[in-house]
Coordinates of C-alpha atoms and ligand atoms in Angstrom, one line a residue:
X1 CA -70.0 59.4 -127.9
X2 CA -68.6 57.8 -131.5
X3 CA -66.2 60.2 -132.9
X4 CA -64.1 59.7 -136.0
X5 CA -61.0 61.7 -135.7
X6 CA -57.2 61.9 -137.6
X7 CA -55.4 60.9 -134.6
X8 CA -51.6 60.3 -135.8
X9 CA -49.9 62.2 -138.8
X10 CA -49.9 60.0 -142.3
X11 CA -52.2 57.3 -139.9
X12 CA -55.9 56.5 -141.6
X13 CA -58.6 57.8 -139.1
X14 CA -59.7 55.6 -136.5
X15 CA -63.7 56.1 -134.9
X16 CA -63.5 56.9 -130.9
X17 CA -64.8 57.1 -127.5
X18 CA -64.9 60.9 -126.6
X19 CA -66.8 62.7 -123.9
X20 CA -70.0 64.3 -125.7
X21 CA -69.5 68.2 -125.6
X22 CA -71.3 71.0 -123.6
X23 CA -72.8 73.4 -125.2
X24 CA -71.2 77.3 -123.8
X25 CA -72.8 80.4 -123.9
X26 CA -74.1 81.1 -127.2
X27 CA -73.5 77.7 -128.2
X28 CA -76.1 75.1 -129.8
X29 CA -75.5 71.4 -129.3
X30 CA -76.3 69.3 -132.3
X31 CA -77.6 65.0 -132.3
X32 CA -76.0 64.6 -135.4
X33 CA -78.1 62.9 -138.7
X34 CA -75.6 62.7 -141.1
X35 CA -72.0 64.0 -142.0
X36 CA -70.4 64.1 -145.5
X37 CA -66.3 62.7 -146.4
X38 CA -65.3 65.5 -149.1
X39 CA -62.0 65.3 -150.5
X40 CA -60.6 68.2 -148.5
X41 CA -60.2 66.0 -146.0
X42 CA -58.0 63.8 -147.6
X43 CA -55.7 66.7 -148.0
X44 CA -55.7 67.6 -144.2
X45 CA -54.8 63.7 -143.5
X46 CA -52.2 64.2 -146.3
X47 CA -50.3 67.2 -145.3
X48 CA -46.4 66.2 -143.7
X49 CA -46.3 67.5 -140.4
X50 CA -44.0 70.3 -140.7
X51 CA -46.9 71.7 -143.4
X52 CA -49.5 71.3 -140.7
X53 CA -51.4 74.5 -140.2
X54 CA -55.0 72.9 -139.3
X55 CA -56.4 72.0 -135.6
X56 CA -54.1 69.6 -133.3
X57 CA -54.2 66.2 -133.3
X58 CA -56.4 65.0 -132.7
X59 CA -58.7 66.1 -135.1
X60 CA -62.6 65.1 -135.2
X61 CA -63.4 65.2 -139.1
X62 CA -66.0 66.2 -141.2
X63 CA -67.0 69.4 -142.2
X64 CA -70.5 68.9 -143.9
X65 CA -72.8 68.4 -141.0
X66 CA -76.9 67.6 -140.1
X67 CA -78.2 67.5 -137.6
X68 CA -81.2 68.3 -134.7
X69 CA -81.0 70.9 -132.3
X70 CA -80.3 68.9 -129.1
X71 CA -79.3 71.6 -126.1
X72 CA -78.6 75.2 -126.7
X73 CA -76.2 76.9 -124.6
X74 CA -76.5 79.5 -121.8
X75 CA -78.3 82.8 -123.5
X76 CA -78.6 80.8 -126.9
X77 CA -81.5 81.9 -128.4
X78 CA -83.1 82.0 -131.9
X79 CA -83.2 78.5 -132.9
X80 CA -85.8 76.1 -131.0
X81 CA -84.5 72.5 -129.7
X82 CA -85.5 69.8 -131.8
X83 CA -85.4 71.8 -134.7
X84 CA -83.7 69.9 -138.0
X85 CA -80.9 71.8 -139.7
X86 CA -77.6 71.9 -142.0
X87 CA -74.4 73.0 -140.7
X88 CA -72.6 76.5 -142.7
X89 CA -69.0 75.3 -142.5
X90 CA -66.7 78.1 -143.2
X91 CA -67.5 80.3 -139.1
X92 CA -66.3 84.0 -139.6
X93 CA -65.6 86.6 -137.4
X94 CA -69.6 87.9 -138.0
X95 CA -68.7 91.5 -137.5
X96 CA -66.2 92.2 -140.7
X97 CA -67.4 93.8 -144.2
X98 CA -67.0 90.1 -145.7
X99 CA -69.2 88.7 -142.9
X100 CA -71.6 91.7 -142.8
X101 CA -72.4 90.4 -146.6
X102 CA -72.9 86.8 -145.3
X103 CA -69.9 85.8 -146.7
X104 CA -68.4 84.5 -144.1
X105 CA -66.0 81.8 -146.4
X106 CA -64.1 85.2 -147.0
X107 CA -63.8 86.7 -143.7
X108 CA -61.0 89.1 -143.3
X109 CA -59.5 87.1 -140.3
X110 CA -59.7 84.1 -142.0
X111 CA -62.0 81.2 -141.1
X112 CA -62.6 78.4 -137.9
X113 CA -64.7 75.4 -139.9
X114 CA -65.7 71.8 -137.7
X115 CA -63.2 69.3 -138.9
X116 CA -60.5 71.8 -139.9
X117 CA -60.1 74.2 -137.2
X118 CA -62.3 72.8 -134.7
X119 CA -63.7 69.5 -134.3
X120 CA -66.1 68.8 -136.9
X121 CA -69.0 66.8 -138.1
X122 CA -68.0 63.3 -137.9
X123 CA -69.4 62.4 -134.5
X124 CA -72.4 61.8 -133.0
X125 CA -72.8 65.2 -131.7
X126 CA -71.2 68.6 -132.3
X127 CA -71.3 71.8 -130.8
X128 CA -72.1 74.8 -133.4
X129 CA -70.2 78.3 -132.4
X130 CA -73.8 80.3 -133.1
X131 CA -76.8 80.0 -134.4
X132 CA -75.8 81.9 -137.3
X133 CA -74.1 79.0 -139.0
X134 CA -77.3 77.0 -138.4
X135 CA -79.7 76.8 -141.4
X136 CA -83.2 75.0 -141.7
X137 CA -83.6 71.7 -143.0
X138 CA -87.3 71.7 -143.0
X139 CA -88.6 68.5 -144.5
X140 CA -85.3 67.7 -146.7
X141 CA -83.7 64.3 -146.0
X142 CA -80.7 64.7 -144.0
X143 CA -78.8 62.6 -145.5
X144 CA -79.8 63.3 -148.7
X145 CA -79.1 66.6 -148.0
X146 CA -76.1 67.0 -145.8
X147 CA -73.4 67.5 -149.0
X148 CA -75.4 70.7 -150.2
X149 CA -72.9 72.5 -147.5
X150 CA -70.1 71.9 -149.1
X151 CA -70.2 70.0 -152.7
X152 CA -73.5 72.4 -153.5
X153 CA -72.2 75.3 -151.6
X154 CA -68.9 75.6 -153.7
X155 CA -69.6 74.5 -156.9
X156 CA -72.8 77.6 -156.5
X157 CA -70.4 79.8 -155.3
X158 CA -68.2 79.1 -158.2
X159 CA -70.5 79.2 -161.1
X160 CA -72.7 81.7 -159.6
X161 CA -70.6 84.8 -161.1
X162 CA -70.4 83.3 -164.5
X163 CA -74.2 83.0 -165.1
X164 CA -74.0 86.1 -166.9
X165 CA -71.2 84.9 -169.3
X166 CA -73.5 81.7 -170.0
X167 CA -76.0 82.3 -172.3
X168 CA -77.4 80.3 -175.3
X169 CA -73.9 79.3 -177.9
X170 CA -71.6 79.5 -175.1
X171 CA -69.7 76.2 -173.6
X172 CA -68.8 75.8 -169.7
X173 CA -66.1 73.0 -168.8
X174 CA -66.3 71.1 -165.9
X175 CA -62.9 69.2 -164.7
X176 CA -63.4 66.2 -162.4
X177 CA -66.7 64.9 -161.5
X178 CA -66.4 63.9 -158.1
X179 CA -68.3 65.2 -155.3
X180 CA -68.4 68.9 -155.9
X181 CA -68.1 68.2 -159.9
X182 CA -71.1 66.4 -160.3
X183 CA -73.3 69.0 -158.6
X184 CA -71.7 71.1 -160.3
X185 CA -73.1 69.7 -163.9
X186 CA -76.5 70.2 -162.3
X187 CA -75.9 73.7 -161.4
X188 CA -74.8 74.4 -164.6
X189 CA -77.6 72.3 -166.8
X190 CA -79.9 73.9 -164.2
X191 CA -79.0 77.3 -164.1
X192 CA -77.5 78.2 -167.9
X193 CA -78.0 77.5 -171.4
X194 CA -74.4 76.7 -172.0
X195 CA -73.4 73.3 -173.3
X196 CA -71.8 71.6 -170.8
X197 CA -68.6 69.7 -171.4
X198 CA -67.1 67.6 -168.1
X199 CA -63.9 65.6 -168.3
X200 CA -62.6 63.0 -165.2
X201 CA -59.5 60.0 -164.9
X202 CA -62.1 58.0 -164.6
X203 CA -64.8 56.1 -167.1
X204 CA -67.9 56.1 -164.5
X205 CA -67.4 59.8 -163.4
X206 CA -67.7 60.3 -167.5
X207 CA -70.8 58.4 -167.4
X208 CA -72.1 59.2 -164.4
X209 CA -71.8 63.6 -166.0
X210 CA -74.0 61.8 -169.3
X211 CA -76.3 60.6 -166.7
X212 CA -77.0 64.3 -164.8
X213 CA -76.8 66.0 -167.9
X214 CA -73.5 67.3 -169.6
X215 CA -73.8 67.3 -173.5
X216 CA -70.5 66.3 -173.9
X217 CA -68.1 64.0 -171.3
X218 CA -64.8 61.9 -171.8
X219 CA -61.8 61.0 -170.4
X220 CA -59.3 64.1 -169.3
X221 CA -56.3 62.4 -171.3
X222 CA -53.8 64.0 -173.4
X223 CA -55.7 64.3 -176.1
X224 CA -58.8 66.3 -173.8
X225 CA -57.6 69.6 -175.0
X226 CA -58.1 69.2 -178.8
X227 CA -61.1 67.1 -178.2
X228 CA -62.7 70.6 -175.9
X229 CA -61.5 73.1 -179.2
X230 CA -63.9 70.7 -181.6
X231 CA -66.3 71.1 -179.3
X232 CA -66.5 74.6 -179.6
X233 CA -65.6 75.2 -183.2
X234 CA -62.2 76.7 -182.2
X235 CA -63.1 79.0 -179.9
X236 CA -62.7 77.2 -176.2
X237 CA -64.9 77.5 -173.7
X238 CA -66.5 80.1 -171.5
X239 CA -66.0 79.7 -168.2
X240 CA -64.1 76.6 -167.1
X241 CA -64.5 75.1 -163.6
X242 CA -61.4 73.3 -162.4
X243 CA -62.2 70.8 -159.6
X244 CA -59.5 68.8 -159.1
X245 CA -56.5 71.8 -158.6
X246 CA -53.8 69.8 -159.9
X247 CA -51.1 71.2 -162.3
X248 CA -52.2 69.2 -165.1
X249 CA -56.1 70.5 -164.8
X250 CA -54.8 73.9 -164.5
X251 CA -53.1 73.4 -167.8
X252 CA -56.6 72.1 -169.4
X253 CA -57.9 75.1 -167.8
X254 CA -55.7 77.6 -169.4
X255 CA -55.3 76.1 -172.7
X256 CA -59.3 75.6 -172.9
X257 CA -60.2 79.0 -172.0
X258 CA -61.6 81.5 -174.7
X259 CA -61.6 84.7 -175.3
X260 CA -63.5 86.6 -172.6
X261 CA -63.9 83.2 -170.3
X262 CA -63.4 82.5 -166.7
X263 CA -61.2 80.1 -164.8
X264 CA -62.6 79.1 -161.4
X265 CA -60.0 77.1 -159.5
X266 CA -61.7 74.8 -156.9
X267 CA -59.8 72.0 -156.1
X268 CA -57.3 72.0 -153.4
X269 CA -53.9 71.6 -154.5
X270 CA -50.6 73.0 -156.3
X271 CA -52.0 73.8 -159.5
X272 CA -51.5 77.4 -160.6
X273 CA -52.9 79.2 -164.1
X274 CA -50.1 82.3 -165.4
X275 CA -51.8 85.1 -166.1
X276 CA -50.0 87.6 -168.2
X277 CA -49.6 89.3 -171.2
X278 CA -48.8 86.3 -173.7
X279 CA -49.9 83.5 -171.3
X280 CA -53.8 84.3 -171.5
X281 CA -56.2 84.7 -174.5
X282 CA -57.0 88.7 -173.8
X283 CA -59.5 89.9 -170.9
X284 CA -60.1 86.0 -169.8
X285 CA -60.6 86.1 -165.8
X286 CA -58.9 83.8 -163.1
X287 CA -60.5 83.4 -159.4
X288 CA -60.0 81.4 -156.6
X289 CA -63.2 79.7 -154.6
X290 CA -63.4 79.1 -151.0
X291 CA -66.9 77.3 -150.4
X292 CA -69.8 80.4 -150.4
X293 CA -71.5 82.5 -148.6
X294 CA -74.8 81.7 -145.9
X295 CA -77.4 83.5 -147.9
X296 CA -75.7 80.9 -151.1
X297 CA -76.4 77.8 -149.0
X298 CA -79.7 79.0 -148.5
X299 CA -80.2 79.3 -152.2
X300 CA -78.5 76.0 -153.0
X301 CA -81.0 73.9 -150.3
X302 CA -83.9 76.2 -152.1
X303 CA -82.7 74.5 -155.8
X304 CA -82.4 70.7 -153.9
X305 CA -86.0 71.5 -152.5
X306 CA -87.5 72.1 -156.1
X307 CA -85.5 69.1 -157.5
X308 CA -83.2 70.9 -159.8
X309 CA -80.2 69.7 -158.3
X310 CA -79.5 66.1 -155.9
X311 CA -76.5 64.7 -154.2
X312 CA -75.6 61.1 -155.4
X313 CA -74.8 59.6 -151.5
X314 CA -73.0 56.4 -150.4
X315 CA -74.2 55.8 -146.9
X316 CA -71.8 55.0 -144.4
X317 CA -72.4 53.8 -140.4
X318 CA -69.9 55.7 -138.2
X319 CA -68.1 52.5 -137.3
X320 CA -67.5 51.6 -141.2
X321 CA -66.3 55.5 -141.2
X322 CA -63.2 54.5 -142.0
X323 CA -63.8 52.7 -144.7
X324 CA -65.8 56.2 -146.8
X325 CA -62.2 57.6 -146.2
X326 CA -60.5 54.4 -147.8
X327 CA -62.8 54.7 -150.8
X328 CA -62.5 58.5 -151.1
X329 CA -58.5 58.0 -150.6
X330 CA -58.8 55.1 -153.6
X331 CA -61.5 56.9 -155.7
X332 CA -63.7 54.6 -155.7
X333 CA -67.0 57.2 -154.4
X334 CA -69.7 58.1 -156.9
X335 CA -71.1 61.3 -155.7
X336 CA -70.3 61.7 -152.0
X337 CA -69.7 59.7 -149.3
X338 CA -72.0 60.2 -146.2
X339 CA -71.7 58.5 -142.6
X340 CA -74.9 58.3 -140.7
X341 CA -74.3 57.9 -136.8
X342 CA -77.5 56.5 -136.0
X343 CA -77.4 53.4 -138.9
Ligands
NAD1 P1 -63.7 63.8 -155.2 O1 -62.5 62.9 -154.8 O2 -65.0 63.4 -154.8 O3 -63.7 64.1 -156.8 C1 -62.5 64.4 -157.5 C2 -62.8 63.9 -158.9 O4 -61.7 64.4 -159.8 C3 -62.8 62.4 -159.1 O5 -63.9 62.1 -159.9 C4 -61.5 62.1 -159.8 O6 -61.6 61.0 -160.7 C5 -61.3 63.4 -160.6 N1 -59.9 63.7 -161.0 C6 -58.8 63.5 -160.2 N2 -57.7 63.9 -160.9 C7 -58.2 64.3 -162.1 C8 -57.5 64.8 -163.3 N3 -56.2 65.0 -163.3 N4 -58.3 65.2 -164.4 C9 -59.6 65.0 -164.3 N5 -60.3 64.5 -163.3 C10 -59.6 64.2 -162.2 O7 -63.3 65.2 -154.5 P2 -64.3 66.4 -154.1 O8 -64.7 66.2 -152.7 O9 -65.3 66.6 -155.1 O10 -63.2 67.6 -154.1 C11 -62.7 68.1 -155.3 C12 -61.6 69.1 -155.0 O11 -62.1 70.2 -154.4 C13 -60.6 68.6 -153.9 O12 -59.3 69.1 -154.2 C14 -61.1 69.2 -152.6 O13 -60.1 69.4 -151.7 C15 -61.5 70.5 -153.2 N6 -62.5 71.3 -152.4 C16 -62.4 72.6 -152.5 C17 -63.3 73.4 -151.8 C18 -63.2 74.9 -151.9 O14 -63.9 75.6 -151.2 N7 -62.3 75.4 -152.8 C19 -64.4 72.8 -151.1 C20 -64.5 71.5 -151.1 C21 -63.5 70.7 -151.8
ZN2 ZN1 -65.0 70.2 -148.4

């Protein structure tokens, strides 16, 4: 079968010829439909060897997967062949108190996802560890679809404990409207009554956040700070979303914050918020996201199926691969980048 694996360290990924897998005991083989790039990647194929702590090369990517239920494995049971369904990324151990809650993205021995850990998504089939991490499509378009594992998932699982905090007069700030940011505008137009401010580098992610909904958008220069206290009289906002992880958004983050907000740090990357006595406006709240829990990708399909939310896709064969990556790498990907094996 067609795989599309990070083969050689700082080397762009190349697509394959590798022996389709077997399913084990317990084990469900999935004919893959579709498979999404999402920036995470790009830091996996960016990371100098010696910093290396994901799966040997080489690495099958991709770690937003749909599929159909090809073969299950010896004793599999509880999920019928031929059955259409999304992939939960982040596998737990299934037996901690993190995992017992369905949130496996925080299990206490940490986590084995496809295309991190293990190979992932970015093949024409994959084998899934357990049914478990298998959740119905139903009649949703795969490919459509497929990014609600991961640029739904997170973004949900990041705004999710703010909803709260985000009534009617208060102001949520999303940073970089890529493929988790501009779900994330949905979520929040969908889900609060907060204006909704987004900022990117780059003028069509700005326009593309006026397009899904955010009251406010513009370029994240230097002058992005002053231009978010107008917005809110002074004040700053309530709960800033930082998807991009870099120092500089960090910064944004911590200088926009009000009184009382949340910081939720997304993005993968360097970028760190100080918390501390004269660093912070009092009782503001800083947390780290790792993608969401089962029963929150169930939720997140469950807002796709009544329309409240959509993925903006850019289909991809799995021979042109590759080339999603290049765009991702060069920024050029409005919404999310998916490779289908079967165009
Ligand atoms: P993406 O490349 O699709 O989007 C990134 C967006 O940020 C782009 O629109 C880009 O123009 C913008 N941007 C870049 N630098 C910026 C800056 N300094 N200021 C404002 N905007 C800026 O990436 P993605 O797939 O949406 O992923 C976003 C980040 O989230 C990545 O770091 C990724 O690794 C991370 N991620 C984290 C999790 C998690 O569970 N925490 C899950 C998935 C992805
Ligand atoms: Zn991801």
């Amino acid at each position: 079968m067609k795989a599309l694996q990070y083969r050689e360290f700082g080397a762009r990924p190349e697509v394959v010829t590798v022996d389709k897998p077997v399913p084990g005991p317990g084990e469900v083989l999935l004919k893959m439909t579709a498979s999404g790039a999402c920036h995470s990647d790009e830091f996996i194929m960016s990371t100098p060897a010696d910093q290396y702590v994901f799966a040997p090369l080489p690495l099958t990517l991709g770690h937003e997967g749909a599929g159909v239920v090809e073969e299950l494995g010896p004793g599999t049971t509880g999920i019928e062949v031929g059955q259409a369904v999304l992939v939960y990324g982040p596998w737990g151990c299934g037996m901690c108190h993190s995992c017992a809650q369905g949130s496996e993205n925080n299990c206490v021995h940490g986590i084995s996802a496809p295309g991190i850990h293990r190979p992932g998504t970015m093949a024409e089939y994959m084998i899934v560890d357990s049914p478990r991490h298998l959740v119905p499509l139903g009649d949703l378009d795969p490919v459509a679809s497929v990014s609600l594992t991961d640029a739904g998932l997170t973004p949900y699982h990041a705004i999710k404990p703010s909803l709260s905090r985000l009534s009617p007069g208060t102001t949520a700030l999303v940073i970089g409207v890529g493929g988790l940011g501009h779900v994330g505008v949905q979520l929040l137009r969908a889900l609060t009554q907060a204006t909704v401010i987004a900022v990117d580098l780059d003028r069509s992610r700005v326009d593309q956040a006026l397009e899904l909904g955010a009251h406010h958008s513009f370029i994240s220069d230097s002058d992005a700070g002053e231009r978010i206290r107008e917005f809110t009289g002074g004040r700053g906002v309530d709960a800033v979303f930082d998807f991009v992880g870099a120092q500089s958004t960090a910064d944004l983050a911590q200088s926009s914050v009000a009184v009382a907000g949340e910081i939720a740090l997304i993005g993968v990357g360097t970028g760190t918020v100080g918390a501390g006595y004269l660093t912070l406006p009092f009782d503001v709240s800083v947390r780290v996201v790792n993608w969401g829990s089962r029963s929150e990708l169930m939720e997140v399909i469950e807002l796709a199926r009544r329309g409240a939310i959509s993925v903006t896709v850019s289909e991809f064969s799995m021979d042109d691969a590759p080339s999603a990556y290049e765009q991702l790498h060069a920024g050029k990907v409005r919404g999310r980048a998916v490779v289908v094996p079967t165009r």
